[in-house]
mmCIF file of C-alpha atoms and ligand atoms in Angstrom:
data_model
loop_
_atom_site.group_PDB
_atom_site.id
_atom_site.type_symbol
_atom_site.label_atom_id
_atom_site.label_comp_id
_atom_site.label_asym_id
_atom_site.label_seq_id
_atom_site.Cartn_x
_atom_site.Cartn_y
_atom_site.Cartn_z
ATOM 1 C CA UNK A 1411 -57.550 -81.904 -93.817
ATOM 2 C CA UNK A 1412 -58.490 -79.861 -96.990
ATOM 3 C CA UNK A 1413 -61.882 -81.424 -96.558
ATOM 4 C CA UNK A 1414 -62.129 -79.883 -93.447
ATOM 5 C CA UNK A 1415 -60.570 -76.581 -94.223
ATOM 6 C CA UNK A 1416 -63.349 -76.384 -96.742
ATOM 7 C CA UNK A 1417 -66.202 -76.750 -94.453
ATOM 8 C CA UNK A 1418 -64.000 -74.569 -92.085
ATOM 9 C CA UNK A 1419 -64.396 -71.438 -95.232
ATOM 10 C CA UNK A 1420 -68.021 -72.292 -95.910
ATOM 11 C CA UNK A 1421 -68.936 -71.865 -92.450
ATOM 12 C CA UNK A 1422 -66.876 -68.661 -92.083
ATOM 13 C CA UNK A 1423 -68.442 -67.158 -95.304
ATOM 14 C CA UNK A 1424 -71.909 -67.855 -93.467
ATOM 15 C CA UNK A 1425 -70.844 -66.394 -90.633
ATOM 16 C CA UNK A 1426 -69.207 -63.156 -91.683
ATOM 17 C CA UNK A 1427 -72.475 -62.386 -94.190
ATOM 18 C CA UNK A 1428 -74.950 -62.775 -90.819
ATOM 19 C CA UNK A 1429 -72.124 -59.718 -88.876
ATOM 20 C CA UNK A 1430 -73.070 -56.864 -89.652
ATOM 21 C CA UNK A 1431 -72.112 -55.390 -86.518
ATOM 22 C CA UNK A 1432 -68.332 -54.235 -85.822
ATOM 23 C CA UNK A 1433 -68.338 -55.766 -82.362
ATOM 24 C CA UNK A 1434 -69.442 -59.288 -84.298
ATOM 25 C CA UNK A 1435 -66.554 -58.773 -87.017
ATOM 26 C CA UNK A 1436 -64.380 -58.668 -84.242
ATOM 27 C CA UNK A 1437 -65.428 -61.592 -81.967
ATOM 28 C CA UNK A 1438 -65.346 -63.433 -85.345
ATOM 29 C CA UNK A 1439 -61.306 -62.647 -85.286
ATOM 30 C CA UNK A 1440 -61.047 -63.845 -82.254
ATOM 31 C CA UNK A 1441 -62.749 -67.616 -82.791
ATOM 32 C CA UNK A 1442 -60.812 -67.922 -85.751
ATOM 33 C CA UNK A 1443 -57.633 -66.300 -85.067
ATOM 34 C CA UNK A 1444 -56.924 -65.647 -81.455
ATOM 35 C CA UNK A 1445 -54.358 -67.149 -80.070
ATOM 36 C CA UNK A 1446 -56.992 -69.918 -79.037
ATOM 37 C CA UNK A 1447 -58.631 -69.708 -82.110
ATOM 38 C CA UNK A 1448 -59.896 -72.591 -84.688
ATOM 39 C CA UNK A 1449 -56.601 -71.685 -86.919
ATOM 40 C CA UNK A 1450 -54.211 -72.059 -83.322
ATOM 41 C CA UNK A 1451 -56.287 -75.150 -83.185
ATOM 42 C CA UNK A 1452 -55.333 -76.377 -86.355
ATOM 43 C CA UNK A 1453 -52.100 -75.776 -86.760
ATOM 44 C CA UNK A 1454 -51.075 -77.475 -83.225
ATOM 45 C CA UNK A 1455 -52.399 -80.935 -85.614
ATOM 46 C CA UNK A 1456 -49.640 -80.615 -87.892
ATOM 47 C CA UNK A 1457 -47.276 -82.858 -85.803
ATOM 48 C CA UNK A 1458 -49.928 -85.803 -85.205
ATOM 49 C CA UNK A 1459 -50.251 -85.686 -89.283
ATOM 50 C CA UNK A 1460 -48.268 -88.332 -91.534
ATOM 51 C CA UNK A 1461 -44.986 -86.683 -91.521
ATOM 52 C CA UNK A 1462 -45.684 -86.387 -95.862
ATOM 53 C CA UNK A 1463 -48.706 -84.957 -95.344
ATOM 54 C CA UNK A 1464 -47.808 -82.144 -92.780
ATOM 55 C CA UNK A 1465 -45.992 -79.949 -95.315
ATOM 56 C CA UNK A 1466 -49.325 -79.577 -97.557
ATOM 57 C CA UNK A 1467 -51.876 -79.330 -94.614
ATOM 58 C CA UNK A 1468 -49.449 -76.549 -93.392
ATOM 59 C CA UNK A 1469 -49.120 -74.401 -96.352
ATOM 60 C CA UNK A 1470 -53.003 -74.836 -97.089
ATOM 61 C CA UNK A 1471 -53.985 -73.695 -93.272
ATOM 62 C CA UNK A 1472 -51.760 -70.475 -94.084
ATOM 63 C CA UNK A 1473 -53.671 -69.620 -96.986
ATOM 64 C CA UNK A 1474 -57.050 -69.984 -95.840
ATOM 65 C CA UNK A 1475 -55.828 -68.304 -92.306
ATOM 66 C CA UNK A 1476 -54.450 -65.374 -94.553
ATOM 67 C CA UNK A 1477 -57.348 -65.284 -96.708
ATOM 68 C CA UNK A 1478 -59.681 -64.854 -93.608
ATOM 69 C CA UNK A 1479 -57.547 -62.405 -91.982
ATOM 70 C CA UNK A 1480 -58.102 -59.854 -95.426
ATOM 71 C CA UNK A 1481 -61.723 -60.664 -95.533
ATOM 72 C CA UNK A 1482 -62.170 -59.903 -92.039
ATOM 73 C CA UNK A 1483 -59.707 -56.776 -92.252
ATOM 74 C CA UNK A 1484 -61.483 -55.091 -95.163
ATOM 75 C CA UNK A 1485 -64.907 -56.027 -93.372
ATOM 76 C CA UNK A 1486 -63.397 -54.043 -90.693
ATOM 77 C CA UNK A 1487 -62.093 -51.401 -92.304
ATOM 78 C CA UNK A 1488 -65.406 -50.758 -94.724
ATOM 79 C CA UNK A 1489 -67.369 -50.698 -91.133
ATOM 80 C CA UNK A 1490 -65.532 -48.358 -89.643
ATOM 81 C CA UNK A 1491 -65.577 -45.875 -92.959
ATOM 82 C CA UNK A 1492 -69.798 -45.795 -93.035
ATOM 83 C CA UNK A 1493 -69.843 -45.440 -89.276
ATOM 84 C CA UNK A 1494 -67.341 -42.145 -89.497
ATOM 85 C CA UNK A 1495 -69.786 -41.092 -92.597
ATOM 86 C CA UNK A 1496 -72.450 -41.633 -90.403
ATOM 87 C CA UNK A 1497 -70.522 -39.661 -87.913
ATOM 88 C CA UNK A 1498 -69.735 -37.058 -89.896
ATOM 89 C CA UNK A 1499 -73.288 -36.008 -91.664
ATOM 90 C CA UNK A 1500 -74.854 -36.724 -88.468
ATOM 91 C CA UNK A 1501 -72.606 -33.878 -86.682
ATOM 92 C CA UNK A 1502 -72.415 -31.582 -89.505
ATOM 93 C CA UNK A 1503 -73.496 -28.149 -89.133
ATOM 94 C CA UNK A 1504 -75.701 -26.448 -92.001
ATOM 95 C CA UNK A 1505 -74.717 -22.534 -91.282
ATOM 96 C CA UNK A 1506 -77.278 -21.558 -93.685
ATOM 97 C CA UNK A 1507 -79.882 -22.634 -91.722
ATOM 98 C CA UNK A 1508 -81.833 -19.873 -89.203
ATOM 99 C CA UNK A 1509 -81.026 -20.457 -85.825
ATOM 100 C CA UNK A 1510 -83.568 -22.294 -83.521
ATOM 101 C CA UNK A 1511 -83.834 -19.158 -81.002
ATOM 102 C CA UNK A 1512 -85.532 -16.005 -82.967
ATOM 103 C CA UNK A 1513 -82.938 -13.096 -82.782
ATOM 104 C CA UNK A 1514 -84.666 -9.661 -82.925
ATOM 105 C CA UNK A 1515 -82.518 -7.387 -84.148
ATOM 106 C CA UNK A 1516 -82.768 -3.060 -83.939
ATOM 107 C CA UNK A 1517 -83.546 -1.068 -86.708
ATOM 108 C CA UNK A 1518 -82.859 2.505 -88.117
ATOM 109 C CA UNK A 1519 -85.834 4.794 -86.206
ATOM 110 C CA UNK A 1520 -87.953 6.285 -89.560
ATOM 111 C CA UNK A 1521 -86.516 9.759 -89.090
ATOM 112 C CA UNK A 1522 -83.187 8.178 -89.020
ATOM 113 C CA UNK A 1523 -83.864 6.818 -92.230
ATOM 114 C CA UNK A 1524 -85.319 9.938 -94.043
ATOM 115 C CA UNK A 1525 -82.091 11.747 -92.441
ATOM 116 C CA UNK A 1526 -80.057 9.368 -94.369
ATOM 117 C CA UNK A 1527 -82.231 9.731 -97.821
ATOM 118 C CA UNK A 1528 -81.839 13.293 -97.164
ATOM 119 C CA UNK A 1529 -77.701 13.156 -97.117
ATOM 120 C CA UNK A 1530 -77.792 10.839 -100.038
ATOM 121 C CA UNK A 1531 -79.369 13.136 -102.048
ATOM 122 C CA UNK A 1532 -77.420 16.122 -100.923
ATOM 123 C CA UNK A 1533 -73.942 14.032 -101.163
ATOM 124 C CA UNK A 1534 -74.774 13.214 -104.595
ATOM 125 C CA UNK A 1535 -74.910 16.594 -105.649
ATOM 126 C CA UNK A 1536 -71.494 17.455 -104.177
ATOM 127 C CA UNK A 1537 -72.240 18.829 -100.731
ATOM 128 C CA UNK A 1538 -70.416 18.716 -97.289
ATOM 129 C CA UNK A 1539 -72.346 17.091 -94.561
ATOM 130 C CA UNK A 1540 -71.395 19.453 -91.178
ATOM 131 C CA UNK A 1541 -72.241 19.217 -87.520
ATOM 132 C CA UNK A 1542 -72.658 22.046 -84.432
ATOM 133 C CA UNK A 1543 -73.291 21.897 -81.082
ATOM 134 C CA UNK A 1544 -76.564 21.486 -79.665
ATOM 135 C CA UNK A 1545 -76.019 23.582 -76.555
ATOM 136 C CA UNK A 1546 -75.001 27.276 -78.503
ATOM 137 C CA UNK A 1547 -74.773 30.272 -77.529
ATOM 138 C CA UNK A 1548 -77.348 33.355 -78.060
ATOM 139 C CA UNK A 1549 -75.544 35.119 -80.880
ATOM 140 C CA UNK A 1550 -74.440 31.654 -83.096
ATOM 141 C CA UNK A 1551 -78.212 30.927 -82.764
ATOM 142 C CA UNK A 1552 -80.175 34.516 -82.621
ATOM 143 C CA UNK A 1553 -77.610 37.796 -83.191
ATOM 144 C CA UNK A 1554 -74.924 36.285 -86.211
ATOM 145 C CA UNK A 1555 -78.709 35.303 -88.096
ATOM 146 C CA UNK A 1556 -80.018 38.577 -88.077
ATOM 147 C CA UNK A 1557 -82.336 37.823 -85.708
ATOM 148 C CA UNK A 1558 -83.477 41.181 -83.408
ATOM 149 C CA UNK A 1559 -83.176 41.628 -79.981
ATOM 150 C CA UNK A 1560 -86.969 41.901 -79.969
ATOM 151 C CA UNK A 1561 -87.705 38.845 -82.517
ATOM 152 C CA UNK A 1562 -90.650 36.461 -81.197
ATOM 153 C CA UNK A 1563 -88.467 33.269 -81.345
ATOM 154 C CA UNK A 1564 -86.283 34.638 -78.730
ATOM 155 C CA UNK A 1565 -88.850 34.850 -76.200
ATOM 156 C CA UNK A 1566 -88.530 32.543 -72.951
ATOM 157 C CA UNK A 1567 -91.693 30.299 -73.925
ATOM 158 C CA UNK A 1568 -90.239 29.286 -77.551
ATOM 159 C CA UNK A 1569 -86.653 28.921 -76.497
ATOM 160 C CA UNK A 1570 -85.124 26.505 -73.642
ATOM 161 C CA UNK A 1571 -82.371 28.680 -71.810
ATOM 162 C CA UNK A 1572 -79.456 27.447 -69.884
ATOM 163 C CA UNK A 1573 -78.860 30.615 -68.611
ATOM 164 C CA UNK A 1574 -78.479 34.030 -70.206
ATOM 165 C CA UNK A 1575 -76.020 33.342 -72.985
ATOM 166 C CA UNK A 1576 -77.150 30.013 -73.298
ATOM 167 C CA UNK A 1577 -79.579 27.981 -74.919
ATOM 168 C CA UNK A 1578 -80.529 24.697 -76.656
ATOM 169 C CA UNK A 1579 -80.597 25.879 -80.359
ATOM 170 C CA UNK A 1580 -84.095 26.346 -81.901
ATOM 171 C CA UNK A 1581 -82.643 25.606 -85.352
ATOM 172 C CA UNK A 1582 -80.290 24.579 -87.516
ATOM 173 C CA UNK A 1583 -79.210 27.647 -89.175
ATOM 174 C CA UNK A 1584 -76.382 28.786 -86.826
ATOM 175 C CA UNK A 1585 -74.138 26.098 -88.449
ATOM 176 C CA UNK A 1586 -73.974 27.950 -91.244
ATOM 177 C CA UNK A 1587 -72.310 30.539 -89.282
ATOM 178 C CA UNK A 1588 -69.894 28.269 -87.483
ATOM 179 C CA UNK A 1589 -69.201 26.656 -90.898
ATOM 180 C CA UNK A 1590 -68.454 30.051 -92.622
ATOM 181 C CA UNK A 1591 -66.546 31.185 -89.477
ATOM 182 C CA UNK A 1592 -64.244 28.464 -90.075
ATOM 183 C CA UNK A 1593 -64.071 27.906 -93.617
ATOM 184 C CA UNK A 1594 -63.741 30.383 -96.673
ATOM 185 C CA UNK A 1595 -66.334 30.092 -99.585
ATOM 186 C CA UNK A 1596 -67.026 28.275 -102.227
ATOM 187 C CA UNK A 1597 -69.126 26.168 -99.928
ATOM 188 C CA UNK A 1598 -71.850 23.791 -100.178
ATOM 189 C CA UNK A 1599 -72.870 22.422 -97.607
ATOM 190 C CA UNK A 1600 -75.753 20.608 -95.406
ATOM 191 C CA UNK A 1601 -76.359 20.399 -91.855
ATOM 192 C CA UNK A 1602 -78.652 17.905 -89.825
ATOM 193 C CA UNK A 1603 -79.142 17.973 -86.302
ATOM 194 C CA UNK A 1604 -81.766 18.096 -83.571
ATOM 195 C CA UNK A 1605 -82.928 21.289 -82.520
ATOM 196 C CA UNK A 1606 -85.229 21.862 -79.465
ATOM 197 C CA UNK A 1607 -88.379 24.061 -78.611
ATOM 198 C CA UNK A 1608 -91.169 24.730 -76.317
ATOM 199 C CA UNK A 1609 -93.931 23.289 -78.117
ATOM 200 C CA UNK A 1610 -95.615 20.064 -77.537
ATOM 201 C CA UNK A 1611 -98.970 19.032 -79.652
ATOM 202 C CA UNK A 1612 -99.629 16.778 -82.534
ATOM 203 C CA UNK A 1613 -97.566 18.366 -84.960
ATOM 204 C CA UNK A 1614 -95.058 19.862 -82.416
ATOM 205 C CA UNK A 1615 -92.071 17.924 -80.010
ATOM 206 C CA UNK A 1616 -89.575 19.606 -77.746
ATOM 207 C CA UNK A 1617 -87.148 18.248 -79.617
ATOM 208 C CA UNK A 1618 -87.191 17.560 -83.257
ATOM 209 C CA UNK A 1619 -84.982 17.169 -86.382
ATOM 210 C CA UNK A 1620 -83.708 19.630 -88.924
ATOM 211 C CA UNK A 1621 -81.656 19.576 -91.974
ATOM 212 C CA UNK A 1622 -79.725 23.086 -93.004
ATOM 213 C CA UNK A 1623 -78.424 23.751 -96.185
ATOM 214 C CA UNK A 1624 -76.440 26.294 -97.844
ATOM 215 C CA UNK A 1625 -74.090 27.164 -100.728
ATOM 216 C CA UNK A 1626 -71.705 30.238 -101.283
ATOM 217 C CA UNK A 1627 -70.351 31.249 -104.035
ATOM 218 C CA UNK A 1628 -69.347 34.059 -106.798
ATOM 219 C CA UNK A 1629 -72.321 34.550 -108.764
ATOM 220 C CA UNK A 1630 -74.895 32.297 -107.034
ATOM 221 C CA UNK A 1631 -78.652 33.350 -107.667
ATOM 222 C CA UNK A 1632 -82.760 32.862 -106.855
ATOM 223 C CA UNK A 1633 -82.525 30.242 -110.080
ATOM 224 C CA UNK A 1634 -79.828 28.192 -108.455
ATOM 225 C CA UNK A 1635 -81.955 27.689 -105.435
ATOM 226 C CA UNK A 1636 -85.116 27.008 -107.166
ATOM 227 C CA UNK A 1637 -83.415 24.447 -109.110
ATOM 228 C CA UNK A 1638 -81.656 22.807 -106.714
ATOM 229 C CA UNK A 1639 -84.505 22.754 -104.080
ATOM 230 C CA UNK A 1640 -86.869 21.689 -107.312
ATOM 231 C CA UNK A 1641 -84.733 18.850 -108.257
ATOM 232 C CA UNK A 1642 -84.185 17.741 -104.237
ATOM 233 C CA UNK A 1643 -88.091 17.318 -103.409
ATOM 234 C CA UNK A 1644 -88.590 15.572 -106.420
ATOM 235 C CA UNK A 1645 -85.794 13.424 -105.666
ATOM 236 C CA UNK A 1646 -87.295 12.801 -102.103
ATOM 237 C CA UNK A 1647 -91.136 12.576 -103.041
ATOM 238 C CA UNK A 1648 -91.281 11.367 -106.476
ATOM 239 C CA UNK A 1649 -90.316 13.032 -110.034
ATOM 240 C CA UNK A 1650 -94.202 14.882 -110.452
ATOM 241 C CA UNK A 1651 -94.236 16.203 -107.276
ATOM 242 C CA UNK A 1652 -95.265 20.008 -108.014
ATOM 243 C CA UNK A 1653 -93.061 22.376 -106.144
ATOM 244 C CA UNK A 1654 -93.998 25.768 -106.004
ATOM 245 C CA UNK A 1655 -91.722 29.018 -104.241
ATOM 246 C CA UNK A 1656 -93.823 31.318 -102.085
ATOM 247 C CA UNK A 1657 -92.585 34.943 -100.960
ATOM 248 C CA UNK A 1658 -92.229 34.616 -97.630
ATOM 249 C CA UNK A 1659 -89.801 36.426 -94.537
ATOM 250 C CA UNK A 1660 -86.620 35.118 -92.629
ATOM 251 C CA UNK A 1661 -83.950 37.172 -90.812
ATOM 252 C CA UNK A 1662 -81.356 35.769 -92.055
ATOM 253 C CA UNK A 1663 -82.643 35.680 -95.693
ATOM 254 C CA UNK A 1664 -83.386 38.266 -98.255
ATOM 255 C CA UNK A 1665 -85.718 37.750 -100.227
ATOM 256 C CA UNK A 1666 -86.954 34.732 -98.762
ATOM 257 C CA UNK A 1667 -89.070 32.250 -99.601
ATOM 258 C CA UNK A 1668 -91.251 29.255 -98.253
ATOM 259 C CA UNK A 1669 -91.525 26.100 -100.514
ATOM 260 C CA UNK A 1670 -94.300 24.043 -101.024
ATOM 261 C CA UNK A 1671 -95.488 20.465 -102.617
ATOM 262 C CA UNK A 1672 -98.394 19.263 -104.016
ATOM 263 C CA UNK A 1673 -100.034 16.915 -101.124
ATOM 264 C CA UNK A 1674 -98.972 13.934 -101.380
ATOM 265 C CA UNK A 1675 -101.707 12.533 -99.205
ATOM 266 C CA UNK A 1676 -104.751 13.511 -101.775
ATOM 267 C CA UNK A 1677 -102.513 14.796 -104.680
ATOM 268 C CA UNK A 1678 -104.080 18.009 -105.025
ATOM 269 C CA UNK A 1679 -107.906 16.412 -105.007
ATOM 270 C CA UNK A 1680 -109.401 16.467 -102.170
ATOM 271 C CA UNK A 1681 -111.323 19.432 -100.936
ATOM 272 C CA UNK A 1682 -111.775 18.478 -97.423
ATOM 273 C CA UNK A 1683 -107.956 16.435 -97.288
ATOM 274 C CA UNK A 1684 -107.060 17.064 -93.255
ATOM 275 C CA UNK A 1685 -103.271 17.193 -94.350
ATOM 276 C CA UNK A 1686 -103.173 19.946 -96.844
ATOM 277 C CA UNK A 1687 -106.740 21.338 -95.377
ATOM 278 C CA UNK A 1688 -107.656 20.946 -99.138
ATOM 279 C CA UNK A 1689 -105.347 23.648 -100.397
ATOM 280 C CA UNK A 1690 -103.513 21.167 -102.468
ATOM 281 C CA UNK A 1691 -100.488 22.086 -101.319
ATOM 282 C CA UNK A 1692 -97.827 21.408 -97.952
ATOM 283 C CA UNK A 1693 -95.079 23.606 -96.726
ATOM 284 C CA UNK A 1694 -91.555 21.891 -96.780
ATOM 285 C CA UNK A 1695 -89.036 24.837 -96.087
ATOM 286 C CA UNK A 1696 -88.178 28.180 -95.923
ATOM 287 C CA UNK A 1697 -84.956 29.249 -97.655
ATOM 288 C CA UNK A 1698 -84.154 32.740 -99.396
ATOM 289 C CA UNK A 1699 -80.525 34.128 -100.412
ATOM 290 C CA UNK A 1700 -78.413 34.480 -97.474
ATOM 291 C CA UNK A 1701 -78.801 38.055 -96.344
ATOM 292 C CA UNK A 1702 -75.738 40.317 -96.333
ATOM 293 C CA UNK A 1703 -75.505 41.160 -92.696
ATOM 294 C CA UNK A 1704 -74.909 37.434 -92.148
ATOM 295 C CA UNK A 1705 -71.797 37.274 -94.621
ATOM 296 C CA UNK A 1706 -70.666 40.658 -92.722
ATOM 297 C CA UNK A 1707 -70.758 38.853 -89.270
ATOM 298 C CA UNK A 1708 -68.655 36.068 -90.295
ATOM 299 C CA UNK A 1709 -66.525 38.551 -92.552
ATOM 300 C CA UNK A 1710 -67.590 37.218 -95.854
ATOM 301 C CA UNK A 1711 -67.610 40.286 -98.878
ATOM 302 C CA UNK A 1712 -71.153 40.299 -99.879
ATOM 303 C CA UNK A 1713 -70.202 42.341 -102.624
ATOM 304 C CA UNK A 1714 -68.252 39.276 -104.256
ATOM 305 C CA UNK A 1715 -70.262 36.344 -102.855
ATOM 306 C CA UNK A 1716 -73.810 35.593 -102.695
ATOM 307 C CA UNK A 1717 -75.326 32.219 -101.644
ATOM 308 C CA UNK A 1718 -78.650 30.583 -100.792
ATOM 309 C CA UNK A 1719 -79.827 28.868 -97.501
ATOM 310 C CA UNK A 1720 -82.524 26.272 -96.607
ATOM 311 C CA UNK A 1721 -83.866 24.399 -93.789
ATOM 312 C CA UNK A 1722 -86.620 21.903 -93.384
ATOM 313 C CA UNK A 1723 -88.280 19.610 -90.197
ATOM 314 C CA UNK A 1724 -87.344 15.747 -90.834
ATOM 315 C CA UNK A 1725 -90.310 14.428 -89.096
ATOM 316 C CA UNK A 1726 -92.294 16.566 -90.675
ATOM 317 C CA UNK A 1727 -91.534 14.940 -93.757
ATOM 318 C CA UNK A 1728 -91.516 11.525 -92.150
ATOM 319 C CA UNK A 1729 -95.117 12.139 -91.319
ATOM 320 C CA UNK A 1730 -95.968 13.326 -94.773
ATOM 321 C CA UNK A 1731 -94.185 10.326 -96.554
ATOM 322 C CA UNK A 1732 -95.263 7.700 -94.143
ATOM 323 C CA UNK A 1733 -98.889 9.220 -93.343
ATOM 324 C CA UNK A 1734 -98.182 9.468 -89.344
ATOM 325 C CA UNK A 1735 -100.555 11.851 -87.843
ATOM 326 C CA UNK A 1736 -99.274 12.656 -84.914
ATOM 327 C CA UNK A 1737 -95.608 13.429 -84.382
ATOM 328 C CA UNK A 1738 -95.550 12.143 -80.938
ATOM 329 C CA UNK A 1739 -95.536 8.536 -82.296
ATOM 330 C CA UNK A 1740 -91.651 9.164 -82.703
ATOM 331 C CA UNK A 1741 -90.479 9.253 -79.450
ATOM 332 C CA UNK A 1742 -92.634 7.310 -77.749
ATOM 333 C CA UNK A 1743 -90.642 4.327 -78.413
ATOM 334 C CA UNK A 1744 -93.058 2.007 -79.153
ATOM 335 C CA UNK A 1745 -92.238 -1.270 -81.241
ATOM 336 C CA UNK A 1746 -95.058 -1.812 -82.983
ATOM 337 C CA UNK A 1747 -94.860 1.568 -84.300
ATOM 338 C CA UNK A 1748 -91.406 1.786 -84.933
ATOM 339 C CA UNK A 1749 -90.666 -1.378 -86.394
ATOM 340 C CA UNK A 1750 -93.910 -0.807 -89.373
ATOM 341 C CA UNK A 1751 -90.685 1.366 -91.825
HETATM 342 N N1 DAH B 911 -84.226 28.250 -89.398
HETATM 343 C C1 DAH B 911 -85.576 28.258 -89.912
HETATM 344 C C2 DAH B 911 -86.507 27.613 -88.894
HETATM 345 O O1 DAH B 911 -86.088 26.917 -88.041
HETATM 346 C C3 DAH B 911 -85.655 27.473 -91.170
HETATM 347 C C4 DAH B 911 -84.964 28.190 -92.279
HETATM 348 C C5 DAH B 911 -85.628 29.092 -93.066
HETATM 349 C C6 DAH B 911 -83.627 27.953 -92.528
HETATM 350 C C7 DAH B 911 -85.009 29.760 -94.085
HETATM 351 C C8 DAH B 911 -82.966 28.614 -93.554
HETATM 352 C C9 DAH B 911 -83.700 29.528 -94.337
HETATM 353 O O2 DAH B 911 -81.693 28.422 -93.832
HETATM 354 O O3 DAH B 911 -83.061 30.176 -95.341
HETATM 355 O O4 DAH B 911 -87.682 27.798 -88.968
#
């Protein structure tokens, strides 16, 4: 008997090192210890053994049974572990990895984004951003600016009228009434917006963008507003930029002025540059020192404040920063144009 429960292990050992397969672990179990297995087998022998002999054939067919049983359990058991692993790493999901279908997603439109430089710059040096309506009124947008019955800009080909009183506004300006309407000074504040006019051509659109500024206070001069229009455009177009303040005439400013840059396209050096027309240099803005019959219609003492106002095209400056040469470009909504900033 232990001569054949020897053989019985060798032949076991051979047979459990050739399954490698789970399904052939298993049908191994069953050939040696279902219930009509080779160990069943076995121990139904005991009773045709010499009655001395059946005690030791017994307790040696339990160990080798038992000692087949772990082998074959572990075998089992270390199966089924690499085949969840394999599972496992198989299903896994890498989330770092870029999905398989291209998503295209929007982008800010490039006046958007000079906008936003614009506010950045303006927030950092402690000013208000405010908002009007785009659909005013003939006095916030003409009359409360200083702006004469018989001014040009109020004429029917430069302005879109809704009717009589109303109009789209041609500017940003008549925030600053609404602002100072509704708020005593000190103020600083900035105001972008779109503002609409009958124009269309390469450097004109019906509707375009504008950024107003302003700042009232006791004691507020020329030198603040050179300084702090100096230090914005050299903040926007780069720390040499030349900035020079030209005498120039608004309604609602006195004196006022008109500020201009060095080119940016041919810095100042090319006779025959198409941007600047080889001047050297590009209007930005007009601004001036708010003019006293302003403060009077929104019941401001001009005899204890003064203040300065500004306002400047943002697609202008898009164009000049970007080199687009024809404003049009912006609302045409074409990809490949809009998705170059
Ligand atoms: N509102 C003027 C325009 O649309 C721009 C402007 C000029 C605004 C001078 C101002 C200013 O505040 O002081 O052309």
């Amino acid at each position: 008997m232990i001569a054949r429960l020897q053989a019985l292990e060798d032949e076991f050992k051979s047979e459990l090192e050739e399954s490698s397969a789970k399904d052939a672990v298993l049908s191994l179990k069953t050939k040696y210890l279902g219930r009509k297995g080779l160990f069943a087998a076995l121990l139904k022998e005991i009773p045709t053994l010499a009655p001395e002999d059946r005690g030791a054939a017994g307790k040696a067919i339990n160990i080798l049974k038992r000692k087949i049983e772990e082998e074959l359990d572990s075998r089992i058991e270390t199966i089924s572990k690499t085949e969840r692993l394999q599972e496992l790493s198989s299903e896994s999901i890498d989330v770092t990895l870029p999905g398989r279908i291209a998503v295209s997603s929007g982008r800010l439109h490039p006046t958007t984004m000079i906008m936003d430089e614009i506010e950045d710059i303006f927030l950092g040096l402690g000013f208000d951003i405010a908002e009007g309506p785009e659909l005013e009124s003939d006095y916030y947008n003409f009359e409360a600016l200083n702006i004469p019955k018989d001014h040009p800009a109020r004429e029917m080909q430069d302005t879109f009228y809704i009717d009589e009183e109303h109009l789209l506004r041609t500017h940003t300006s008549p925030v600053q009434i609404h602002v100072m309407e509704n708020s005593p000074p000190p103020l600083r504040v900035i105001a972008p917006g779109a503002v609409y006019r009958r124009d269309s051509d390469v450097t004109h659109t019906p509707m375009f963008h504008q950024v107003e500024g302003f700042m009232v206070d006791r004691g507020v001069t020329f030198a603040d507003l050179k300084g702090l229009l100096t230090l914005f455009l050299q903040r926007l177009f780069g720390k040499k930029t030349p900035v020079r303040f030209r005498p120039s005439f608004f309604p609602f400013t006195e004196p006022s002025a008109e500020v201009d840059i060095g080119c940016v396209i041919c810095r100042s050096k090319d006779s025959a540059c198409r941007v600047c027309k080889g001047t050297g240099w590009l209007e930005i803005l007009g601004s001036g020192l708010i003019h006293p019959r302003v403060f009077e219609s929104v019941n401001y003492d001009s005899t204890e404040f003064t203040g300065f106002a500004f306002g400047l095209g943002i697609e202008r400056i898009a164009m000049l920063k970007y080199g687009i040469d024809d404003i049009r470009l912006f609302y045409e909504n074409d990809l490949d144009f809009l998705t170059q900033f």
